Tab-separated table of C-alpha atoms in Angstrom:
chain	number	residue	atom	x	y	z
A	1	MET	CA	3.309	-2.936	15.673
A	2	ARG	CA	1.217	-5.892	14.605
A	3	LEU	CA	3.354	-8.766	13.332
A	4	TYR	CA	2.531	-11.070	10.408
A	5	ASP	CA	4.430	-13.722	8.498
A	6	ALA	CA	3.711	-13.853	4.766
A	7	ALA	CA	4.186	-17.626	4.765
A	8	ASP	CA	1.258	-18.058	7.176
A	9	LEU	CA	-1.227	-15.729	5.476
A	10	THR	CA	-4.150	-16.787	3.344
A	11	GLU	CA	-4.712	-14.966	0.066
A	12	GLU	CA	-7.524	-12.958	1.686
A	13	GLU	CA	-5.358	-11.973	4.655
A	14	HIS	CA	-2.551	-10.958	2.319
A	15	SER	CA	-4.947	-8.778	0.304
A	16	ALA	CA	-6.292	-7.196	3.492
A	17	LEU	CA	-2.817	-5.917	4.373
A	18	LEU	CA	-2.731	-4.005	1.095
A	19	GLN	CA	-5.853	-2.039	2.000
A	20	ARG	CA	-5.994	1.362	3.664
A	21	PRO	CA	-8.614	2.312	6.261
A	22	ILE	CA	-11.965	2.842	4.558
A	23	ILE	CA	-13.134	6.452	4.494
A	24	ASP	CA	-16.876	7.127	4.486
A	25	SER	CA	-16.786	9.548	1.555
A	26	GLU	CA	-20.524	10.225	1.588
A	27	GLU	CA	-20.464	11.225	5.248
A	28	LEU	CA	-17.377	13.334	4.634
A	29	MET	CA	-18.868	15.079	1.608
A	30	GLY	CA	-21.988	15.740	3.664
A	31	ARG	CA	-19.892	17.770	6.091
A	32	VAL	CA	-17.813	19.556	3.481
A	33	ARG	CA	-20.525	20.452	0.976
A	34	PRO	CA	-22.280	23.034	3.243
A	35	ILE	CA	-18.925	24.746	3.914
A	36	VAL	CA	-18.122	24.993	0.211
A	37	SER	CA	-21.634	26.230	-0.585
A	38	ALA	CA	-21.457	28.879	2.137
A	39	VAL	CA	-18.144	30.246	0.877
A	40	ARG	CA	-19.427	30.279	-2.685
A	41	ALA	CA	-22.568	32.176	-1.616
A	42	ASN	CA	-21.181	34.492	1.076
A	43	GLY	CA	-17.532	34.890	0.191
A	44	ASP	CA	-15.290	36.598	2.731
A	45	ALA	CA	-18.021	36.675	5.381
A	46	ALA	CA	-18.179	32.866	5.314
A	47	ILE	CA	-14.388	32.571	5.535
A	48	ARG	CA	-14.366	34.827	8.596
A	49	GLU	CA	-17.170	32.797	10.162
A	50	PHE	CA	-15.513	29.411	9.607
A	51	THR	CA	-12.097	30.693	10.712
A	52	ARG	CA	-13.697	31.955	13.924
A	53	LYS	CA	-15.469	28.611	14.411
A	54	PHE	CA	-12.682	26.165	13.548
A	55	ASP	CA	-9.485	28.134	14.276
A	56	ARG	CA	-10.875	30.484	16.964
A	57	VAL	CA	-9.381	33.472	15.145
A	58	ASP	CA	-11.089	36.761	14.265
A	59	LEU	CA	-9.636	37.971	10.989
A	60	ASP	CA	-9.014	41.671	10.310
A	61	GLU	CA	-8.313	40.795	6.684
A	62	VAL	CA	-8.844	37.611	4.706
A	63	VAL	CA	-6.052	38.125	2.182
A	64	LEU	CA	-2.505	39.412	2.531
A	65	ARG	CA	-1.132	40.716	-0.765
A	66	ALA	CA	2.445	41.057	-1.972
A	67	PRO	CA	4.792	42.666	-1.180
A	68	PHE	CA	4.713	40.909	2.178
A	69	PRO	CA	6.226	42.298	5.389
A	70	GLU	CA	9.736	41.044	6.156
A	71	PRO	CA	9.434	38.288	8.789
A	72	GLN	CA	11.841	37.987	11.688
A	73	LEU	CA	13.698	34.668	11.462
A	74	SER	CA	16.809	33.361	13.140
A	75	PRO	CA	19.871	33.129	10.843
A	76	LYS	CA	19.816	29.333	11.288
A	77	VAL	CA	16.235	28.988	10.025
A	78	ARG	CA	16.731	31.501	7.218
A	79	GLU	CA	19.835	29.684	5.978
A	80	ALA	CA	18.050	26.320	6.154
A	81	ILE	CA	15.127	27.608	4.084
A	82	ASP	CA	17.528	29.208	1.586
A	83	GLN	CA	19.455	25.929	1.175
A	84	ALA	CA	16.272	23.895	0.749
A	85	TYR	CA	14.948	26.440	-1.747
A	86	SER	CA	18.162	26.218	-3.777
A	87	ASN	CA	18.101	22.399	-3.993
A	88	ILE	CA	14.392	22.196	-4.788
A	89	HIS	CA	14.726	24.950	-7.408
A	90	LYS	CA	17.702	23.211	-9.043
A	91	PHE	CA	15.951	19.834	-9.283
A	92	HIS	CA	12.644	21.261	-10.534
A	93	SER	CA	14.348	23.552	-13.073
A	94	ALA	CA	15.930	20.451	-14.589
A	95	GLN	CA	12.427	19.088	-15.206
A	96	LEU	CA	11.524	21.815	-17.688
A	97	GLY	CA	11.054	20.033	-21.008
A	98	GLY	CA	11.775	21.633	-24.341
A	99	ASP	CA	9.267	22.117	-27.141
A	100	ILE	CA	9.145	19.505	-29.902
A	101	SER	CA	8.506	19.784	-33.638
A	102	VAL	CA	8.135	16.755	-35.909
A	103	GLU	CA	7.490	16.500	-39.656
A	104	THR	CA	5.246	13.420	-39.682
A	105	MET	CA	5.252	13.337	-43.489
A	106	PRO	CA	6.404	15.760	-46.159
A	107	GLY	CA	4.602	19.076	-45.675
A	108	VAL	CA	2.934	18.114	-42.353
A	109	THR	CA	4.583	19.576	-39.247
A	110	CYS	CA	3.264	18.805	-35.755
A	111	ALA	CA	4.520	20.621	-32.677
A	112	ARG	CA	4.009	20.606	-28.929
A	113	PHE	CA	4.841	23.495	-26.617
A	114	SER	CA	4.204	24.167	-22.949
A	115	ARG	CA	2.621	27.115	-21.198
A	116	ALA	CA	2.394	27.746	-17.475
A	117	ILE	CA	-1.013	27.515	-15.818
A	118	GLU	CA	-1.721	31.163	-15.135
A	119	ARG	CA	-3.372	31.107	-11.692
A	120	VAL	CA	-2.554	28.422	-9.110
A	121	GLY	CA	-3.679	27.941	-5.524
A	122	LEU	CA	-1.304	26.263	-3.075
A	123	TYR	CA	-2.654	24.850	0.180
A	124	VAL	CA	-0.147	24.852	3.039
A	125	PRO	CA	-1.515	22.986	6.079
A	126	GLY	CA	-1.182	24.308	9.616
A	127	GLY	CA	-2.703	22.980	12.790
A	128	THR	CA	-0.376	20.664	14.725
A	129	ALA	CA	2.831	21.712	12.927
A	130	VAL	CA	4.476	24.671	11.193
A	131	LEU	CA	5.058	23.617	7.585
A	132	PRO	CA	7.257	25.962	5.532
A	133	SER	CA	8.458	22.832	3.708
A	134	SER	CA	5.029	22.425	2.102
A	135	ALA	CA	5.156	26.039	0.938
A	136	LEU	CA	8.548	25.321	-0.670
A	137	MET	CA	7.429	22.073	-2.305
A	138	LEU	CA	4.437	23.762	-3.908
A	139	GLY	CA	5.746	27.261	-4.489
A	140	VAL	CA	9.105	26.463	-6.082
A	141	PRO	CA	7.802	24.333	-9.002
A	142	ALA	CA	5.027	26.889	-9.600
A	143	GLN	CA	7.660	29.614	-9.740
A	144	VAL	CA	9.933	27.546	-12.022
A	145	ALA	CA	7.004	26.818	-14.338
A	146	GLY	CA	6.302	30.541	-14.642
A	147	CYS	CA	2.803	30.782	-13.137
A	148	SER	CA	1.806	34.453	-13.194
A	149	GLU	CA	-0.399	34.307	-10.089
A	150	ILE	CA	0.555	32.157	-7.089
A	151	VAL	CA	-1.949	32.170	-4.233
A	152	LEU	CA	-1.053	30.481	-0.932
A	153	ALA	CA	-3.706	29.499	1.594
A	154	THR	CA	-2.730	28.610	5.152
A	155	PRO	CA	-4.430	28.730	8.556
A	156	PRO	CA	-3.581	31.878	10.558
A	157	ARG	CA	-1.991	31.953	13.976
A	158	ALA	CA	-4.021	32.920	17.041
A	159	ASP	CA	-3.338	36.636	16.451
A	160	GLY	CA	-4.428	36.398	12.797
A	161	SER	CA	-0.892	36.577	11.401
A	162	ILE	CA	0.890	34.155	9.068
A	163	VAL	CA	3.622	31.838	10.371
A	164	PRO	CA	6.880	33.777	9.719
A	165	GLU	CA	8.624	30.809	8.057
A	166	VAL	CA	5.747	30.376	5.584
A	167	LEU	CA	5.675	34.133	4.972
A	168	TYR	CA	9.382	34.078	4.118
A	169	VAL	CA	8.880	31.202	1.663
A	170	ALA	CA	5.927	33.030	0.082
A	171	HIS	CA	8.251	35.957	-0.591
A	172	LYS	CA	10.992	33.727	-2.063
A	173	VAL	CA	8.659	31.889	-4.462
A	174	GLY	CA	7.021	35.082	-5.694
A	175	ALA	CA	3.547	34.459	-4.269
A	176	THR	CA	1.068	37.185	-5.131
A	177	ALA	CA	-1.365	36.639	-2.246
A	178	ILE	CA	-1.820	34.651	0.964
A	179	VAL	CA	-5.291	33.575	2.081
A	180	LYS	CA	-5.526	33.477	5.868
A	181	ALA	CA	-7.689	30.377	6.038
A	182	GLY	CA	-7.420	26.610	6.217
A	183	GLY	CA	-9.634	23.618	5.661
A	184	ALA	CA	-12.462	23.253	3.183
A	185	GLN	CA	-13.211	26.975	3.365
A	186	ALA	CA	-9.762	27.845	1.973
A	187	ILE	CA	-10.150	25.399	-0.915
A	188	ALA	CA	-13.611	26.769	-1.745
A	189	ALA	CA	-12.330	30.350	-1.655
A	190	MET	CA	-9.594	29.627	-4.195
A	191	ALA	CA	-11.857	27.468	-6.372
A	192	TYR	CA	-14.660	30.011	-6.729
A	193	GLY	CA	-13.042	33.285	-5.684
A	194	THR	CA	-14.468	35.843	-3.252
A	195	GLU	CA	-14.445	39.632	-2.920
A	196	THR	CA	-10.757	39.504	-2.003
A	197	VAL	CA	-9.572	35.939	-2.745
A	198	PRO	CA	-8.467	35.460	-6.369
A	199	LYS	CA	-10.037	32.551	-8.235
A	200	VAL	CA	-7.429	30.052	-9.430
A	201	ASP	CA	-7.276	27.484	-12.230
A	202	LYS	CA	-5.606	24.673	-10.283
A	203	ILE	CA	-5.307	23.809	-6.593
A	204	CYS	CA	-2.386	21.810	-5.226
A	205	GLY	CA	-1.260	20.717	-1.813
A	206	PRO	CA	-1.692	18.212	0.997
A	207	GLY	CA	-4.239	18.409	3.785
A	208	ASN	CA	-6.585	16.457	5.985
A	209	GLN	CA	-9.610	14.524	4.751
A	210	TYR	CA	-11.772	17.667	4.697
A	211	VAL	CA	-9.285	19.502	2.510
A	212	THR	CA	-9.100	16.524	0.149
A	213	ALA	CA	-12.897	16.237	0.015
A	214	ALA	CA	-13.208	19.948	-0.801
A	215	LYS	CA	-10.641	19.606	-3.605
A	216	MET	CA	-12.529	16.654	-5.085
A	217	LEU	CA	-15.851	18.488	-4.763
A	218	ALA	CA	-14.539	21.591	-6.508
A	219	GLN	CA	-12.912	19.587	-9.308
A	220	ASN	CA	-16.197	17.825	-10.035
A	221	ASP	CA	-18.163	21.095	-10.182
A	222	THR	CA	-18.060	22.537	-13.703
A	223	ALA	CA	-19.020	25.932	-12.268
A	224	ALA	CA	-15.686	26.071	-10.454
A	225	MET	CA	-13.602	25.288	-13.557
A	226	VAL	CA	-10.672	24.158	-11.442
A	227	SER	CA	-8.386	21.128	-11.439
A	228	ILE	CA	-6.371	19.569	-8.617
A	229	ASP	CA	-3.015	17.870	-8.306
A	230	MET	CA	-4.187	14.491	-6.950
A	231	PRO	CA	-6.435	12.826	-4.392
A	232	ALA	CA	-4.722	12.271	-1.069
A	233	GLY	CA	-5.120	10.341	2.146
A	234	PRO	CA	-3.121	10.018	5.375
A	235	SER	CA	0.657	10.141	4.987
A	236	GLU	CA	2.393	6.753	4.785
A	237	VAL	CA	5.726	4.964	4.583
A	238	LEU	CA	6.806	1.438	3.671
A	239	VAL	CA	10.270	0.397	4.843
A	240	ILE	CA	12.100	-2.660	3.512
A	241	ALA	CA	14.739	-3.928	5.933
A	242	ASP	CA	16.983	-6.985	5.895
A	243	SER	CA	19.887	-8.368	7.917
A	244	THR	CA	22.178	-5.597	6.636
A	245	SER	CA	19.942	-2.829	8.007
A	246	ASN	CA	20.816	-0.659	10.983
A	247	PRO	CA	17.975	-1.147	13.534
A	248	ALA	CA	18.292	2.423	14.830
A	249	TYR	CA	18.014	3.875	11.313
A	250	VAL	CA	14.995	1.707	10.486
A	251	ALA	CA	13.225	2.705	13.700
A	252	SER	CA	13.937	6.393	13.122
A	253	ASP	CA	12.332	6.270	9.690
A	254	LEU	CA	9.269	4.449	10.991
A	255	LEU	CA	8.831	7.042	13.731
A	256	SER	CA	9.399	10.060	11.481
A	257	GLN	CA	6.305	8.974	9.586
A	258	ALA	CA	4.314	7.935	12.646
A	259	GLU	CA	4.613	11.395	14.201
A	260	HIS	CA	2.751	13.028	11.286
A	261	GLY	CA	-0.628	12.113	12.748
A	262	PRO	CA	-2.663	9.378	14.423
A	263	ASP	CA	-3.905	8.161	11.027
A	264	SER	CA	-0.419	7.841	9.492
A	265	GLN	CA	0.253	4.488	7.817
A	266	VAL	CA	3.538	2.761	8.755
A	267	VAL	CA	4.567	-0.598	7.248
A	268	LEU	CA	7.777	-2.536	7.853
A	269	LEU	CA	8.697	-5.404	5.544
A	270	ALA	CA	11.268	-7.600	7.291
A	271	ALA	CA	13.078	-9.499	4.560
A	272	GLY	CA	14.714	-12.685	5.842
A	273	ILE	CA	15.726	-11.247	9.206
A	274	THR	CA	16.030	-13.202	12.441
A	275	ASP	CA	13.904	-12.852	15.557
A	276	ALA	CA	16.794	-11.110	17.289
A	277	GLU	CA	17.210	-8.598	14.453
A	278	LEU	CA	13.490	-7.827	14.473
A	279	ALA	CA	13.547	-7.453	18.263
A	280	ALA	CA	16.395	-4.939	17.921
A	281	ILE	CA	14.262	-2.800	15.605
A	282	GLU	CA	11.287	-2.968	17.985
A	283	GLU	CA	13.521	-2.003	20.906
A	284	GLN	CA	14.794	1.016	18.990
A	285	VAL	CA	11.246	2.070	18.102
A	286	HIS	CA	10.309	2.029	21.795
A	287	GLU	CA	13.489	3.763	22.938
A	288	GLN	CA	13.399	6.555	20.331
A	289	ALA	CA	9.637	7.091	20.567
A	290	SER	CA	9.825	7.731	24.310
A	291	ARG	CA	12.083	10.738	23.667
A	292	LEU	CA	9.846	12.399	21.047
A	293	PRO	CA	7.828	15.540	21.870
A	294	ARG	CA	4.971	14.123	19.763
A	295	VAL	CA	5.051	10.722	21.476
A	296	ALA	CA	1.304	10.930	22.153
A	297	ILE	CA	0.632	10.937	18.403
A	298	VAL	CA	3.119	8.102	17.856
A	299	ARG	CA	1.343	6.017	20.486
A	300	GLN	CA	-1.823	6.297	18.437
A	301	SER	CA	-0.320	5.548	15.013
A	302	ILE	CA	2.179	2.761	15.793
A	303	PRO	CA	-0.442	0.274	17.105
A	304	LYS	CA	-2.274	0.648	13.788
A	305	SER	CA	0.904	-0.141	11.880
A	306	TYR	CA	2.290	-3.565	11.066
A	307	CYS	CA	5.386	-5.570	10.283
A	308	LEU	CA	5.257	-8.294	7.636
A	309	ARG	CA	7.983	-10.912	7.549
A	310	VAL	CA	8.889	-12.026	4.026
A	311	ALA	CA	11.516	-14.422	2.711
A	312	SER	CA	13.531	-12.002	0.571
A	313	VAL	CA	13.930	-8.403	-0.598
A	314	ALA	CA	12.526	-9.458	-3.974
A	315	GLU	CA	9.341	-10.641	-2.251
A	316	ALA	CA	9.240	-7.378	-0.303
A	317	ILE	CA	9.502	-5.343	-3.508
A	318	LYS	CA	6.629	-7.354	-4.990
A	319	PHE	CA	4.450	-6.587	-1.960
A	320	SER	CA	5.459	-2.924	-2.067
A	321	ASN	CA	4.467	-2.603	-5.720
A	322	ALA	CA	1.046	-3.998	-4.844
A	323	TYR	CA	0.742	-1.681	-1.827
A	324	ALA	CA	1.907	1.395	-3.848
A	325	PRO	CA	3.261	3.482	-0.942
A	326	GLU	CA	3.708	7.214	-0.770
A	327	HIS	CA	7.248	6.820	0.595
A	328	LEU	CA	9.358	3.706	-0.015
A	329	ILE	CA	12.588	3.335	1.966
A	330	LEU	CA	15.123	0.671	0.920
A	331	HIS	CA	17.295	-0.113	3.946
A	332	ASN	CA	19.761	-2.455	2.250
A	333	ASP	CA	23.466	-2.475	1.472
A	334	ARG	CA	22.773	-2.823	-2.251
A	335	ALA	CA	19.608	-0.756	-2.225
A	336	ASN	CA	20.309	0.961	-5.557
A	337	THR	CA	20.193	-2.411	-7.341
A	338	TYR	CA	16.509	-2.774	-6.408
A	339	VAL	CA	15.323	0.624	-7.698
A	340	LYS	CA	14.851	-0.803	-11.188
A	341	ASP	CA	12.232	-3.191	-9.782
A	342	VAL	CA	10.113	-0.445	-8.211
A	343	ILE	CA	6.916	0.099	-10.208
A	344	ASN	CA	4.598	1.912	-7.800
A	345	ALA	CA	5.802	4.497	-5.263
A	346	GLY	CA	5.567	8.227	-4.740
A	347	SER	CA	9.246	8.673	-3.873
A	348	VAL	CA	12.037	6.192	-3.131
A	349	PHE	CA	14.745	6.653	-0.488
A	350	VAL	CA	17.733	4.561	-1.433
A	351	GLY	CA	20.143	3.158	1.149
A	352	PRO	CA	20.855	3.682	4.853
A	353	TYR	CA	21.894	7.326	4.509
A	354	SER	CA	18.756	8.495	2.692
A	355	PRO	CA	16.162	9.163	5.399
A	356	GLU	CA	12.706	10.289	4.359
A	357	SER	CA	13.359	13.515	6.253
A	358	CYS	CA	15.790	14.687	3.551
A	359	GLY	CA	13.156	14.341	0.846
A	360	ASP	CA	10.607	15.975	3.113
A	361	TYR	CA	12.731	19.082	3.469
A	362	ALA	CA	15.747	19.744	1.359
A	363	SER	CA	17.242	17.102	-0.965
A	364	GLY	CA	15.441	18.639	-3.945
A	365	THR	CA	12.678	16.127	-4.697
A	366	ASN	CA	9.075	16.987	-3.905
A	367	HIS	CA	7.289	15.754	-0.790
A	368	THR	CA	3.756	16.351	-2.081
A	369	LEU	CA	3.114	12.759	-3.125
A	370	PRO	CA	0.213	10.411	-3.924
A	371	THR	CA	-1.024	8.433	-0.921
A	372	TYR	CA	-3.670	5.756	-0.321
A	373	GLY	CA	-2.343	3.636	-3.204
A	374	PHE	CA	-2.727	6.402	-5.787
A	375	SER	CA	0.952	6.102	-6.753
A	376	ARG	CA	-0.296	3.389	-9.126
A	377	MET	CA	-1.557	6.124	-11.452
A	378	TYR	CA	-0.478	9.521	-10.094
A	379	SER	CA	2.884	11.258	-9.872
A	380	GLY	CA	3.922	13.532	-7.064
A	381	VAL	CA	3.882	17.288	-7.565
A	382	ASN	CA	6.572	18.387	-10.012
A	383	THR	CA	7.205	21.181	-12.478
A	384	ALA	CA	4.863	19.580	-15.031
A	385	THR	CA	2.056	19.867	-12.460
A	386	PHE	CA	2.012	23.592	-13.162
A	387	VAL	CA	2.179	23.556	-16.947
A	388	LYS	CA	-0.098	22.453	-19.740
A	389	HIS	CA	0.948	21.253	-23.179
A	390	ILE	CA	-0.494	22.670	-26.375
A	391	THR	CA	-0.123	21.069	-29.782
A	392	SER	CA	-0.109	22.692	-33.209
A	393	GLN	CA	-0.011	21.525	-36.789
A	394	GLU	CA	0.952	23.354	-39.956
A	395	LEU	CA	0.381	21.911	-43.431
A	396	THR	CA	1.801	23.199	-46.690
A	397	ARG	CA	0.033	22.736	-50.031
A	398	GLU	CA	2.182	19.633	-50.500
A	399	GLY	CA	1.299	18.392	-47.027
A	400	LEU	CA	-2.442	18.729	-47.595
A	401	ALA	CA	-2.117	16.957	-50.924
A	402	ASN	CA	-0.222	14.106	-49.252
A	403	ILE	CA	-2.653	13.567	-46.362
A	404	GLY	CA	-5.936	14.767	-47.858
A	405	GLN	CA	-7.211	11.434	-49.170
A	406	THR	CA	-6.505	9.762	-45.822
A	407	VAL	CA	-8.489	12.379	-43.909
A	408	MET	CA	-11.419	12.281	-46.321
A	409	ALA	CA	-11.584	8.478	-46.199
A	410	LEU	CA	-11.759	8.468	-42.389
A	411	ALA	CA	-14.351	11.266	-42.374
A	412	GLU	CA	-16.530	9.207	-44.719
A	413	VAL	CA	-16.247	6.186	-42.399
A	414	GLU	CA	-17.461	8.329	-39.497
A	415	GLU	CA	-20.138	9.967	-41.696
A	416	LEU	CA	-18.944	13.474	-40.947
A	417	GLU	CA	-19.435	15.146	-44.298
A	418	ALA	CA	-18.444	18.644	-43.159
A	419	HIS	CA	-15.084	17.249	-42.056
A	420	ARG	CA	-14.569	15.631	-45.472
A	421	ASN	CA	-15.653	18.784	-47.266
A	422	ALA	CA	-13.193	20.994	-45.327
A	423	VAL	CA	-10.405	19.032	-46.995
A	424	ALA	CA	-12.028	18.496	-50.379
A	425	ILE	CA	-12.739	22.199	-50.906
A	426	ARG	CA	-9.047	22.948	-50.481
A	427	LEU	CA	-7.827	20.049	-52.626
A	428	ARG	CA	-9.839	21.413	-55.534
A	429	ASP	CA	-7.731	24.589	-55.391
A	430	LEU	CA	-4.381	22.810	-55.486
């Protein structure tokens, strides 16, 4: 890891550490746009073509519809998925907000109520890892929200089948269909619909830069009439450690993020620790990394990562809020006392016994989180992601009499006579 000391940095160097790698969005869109256009024009035939080209799989069918075949899983894996499902379901059920009704003045009642988004598309990545956890994190809140149509899209295996663990999750969350495709072609299929792929109203889920570009492209096309959960970039973690931190725990959390991919962002903020304490962390990173099956990926991501020495945890929190990480890990004895100071983060892992892995899989919180600094203005996926709020107002004769003059005065200011008249014509009948 590259090492910096905050006390030695210029303002420009400090700002540079807050930046993520620049993505050439125009070049990226140039690659994605033809894929999206082809799927929109040629439907299933284009999906088969791109799946053959990118995944080297010949599909017998593009869509698998419920009820799904019962997958063969070991009892250990089945029990783990069931436990994770239970925790995630419990936490996301608690997020369901009640309807509200307020009488703003006598005779004027305003209300807000929620309705589930009817058709949602959930992208579950494949490629270098099997990811039933992503299916859980997307499918459970959609199920809790009450979405009537839940469409999963995930790259097929070499024989054209769906990963058994993902298939089992699809059954548990009540998915109605599984699209056997990944990448931009899967996003386009759900955004526009094909002969067999249902069109959805919202697309959620993580993915590589091509998936993200396709989501952004579809959202900006009024013909698609689709929204997305959030923009996303490479996965990232920011760890704050001090002299009370366990070097082995710190290293394990850095590596659990680094193994995601070569473009993963890993930042360590060393708050007031000695050279010896920092060396202990670096030694643990080397020792643990050498034992990992995905050490080749770690060797690519760790050199791009950095450690910044700061004077205190308070200074580290300030830097973290400016960085706005996807995952923030507080490796301190009194970690819970610093949570109140966190302003920007996707999810916070508090204390030495709260590894990111637990949030990634089974604690109950969601792991589909804003990256690339977007935690400044976006939330992670949650139950509200899959609902919309509708307002209503009901006025009695008394209510219209009470508010009528106010409405007519404002309509006159804006020179909207028909608006004024809609009130005046009723007031004359009171």
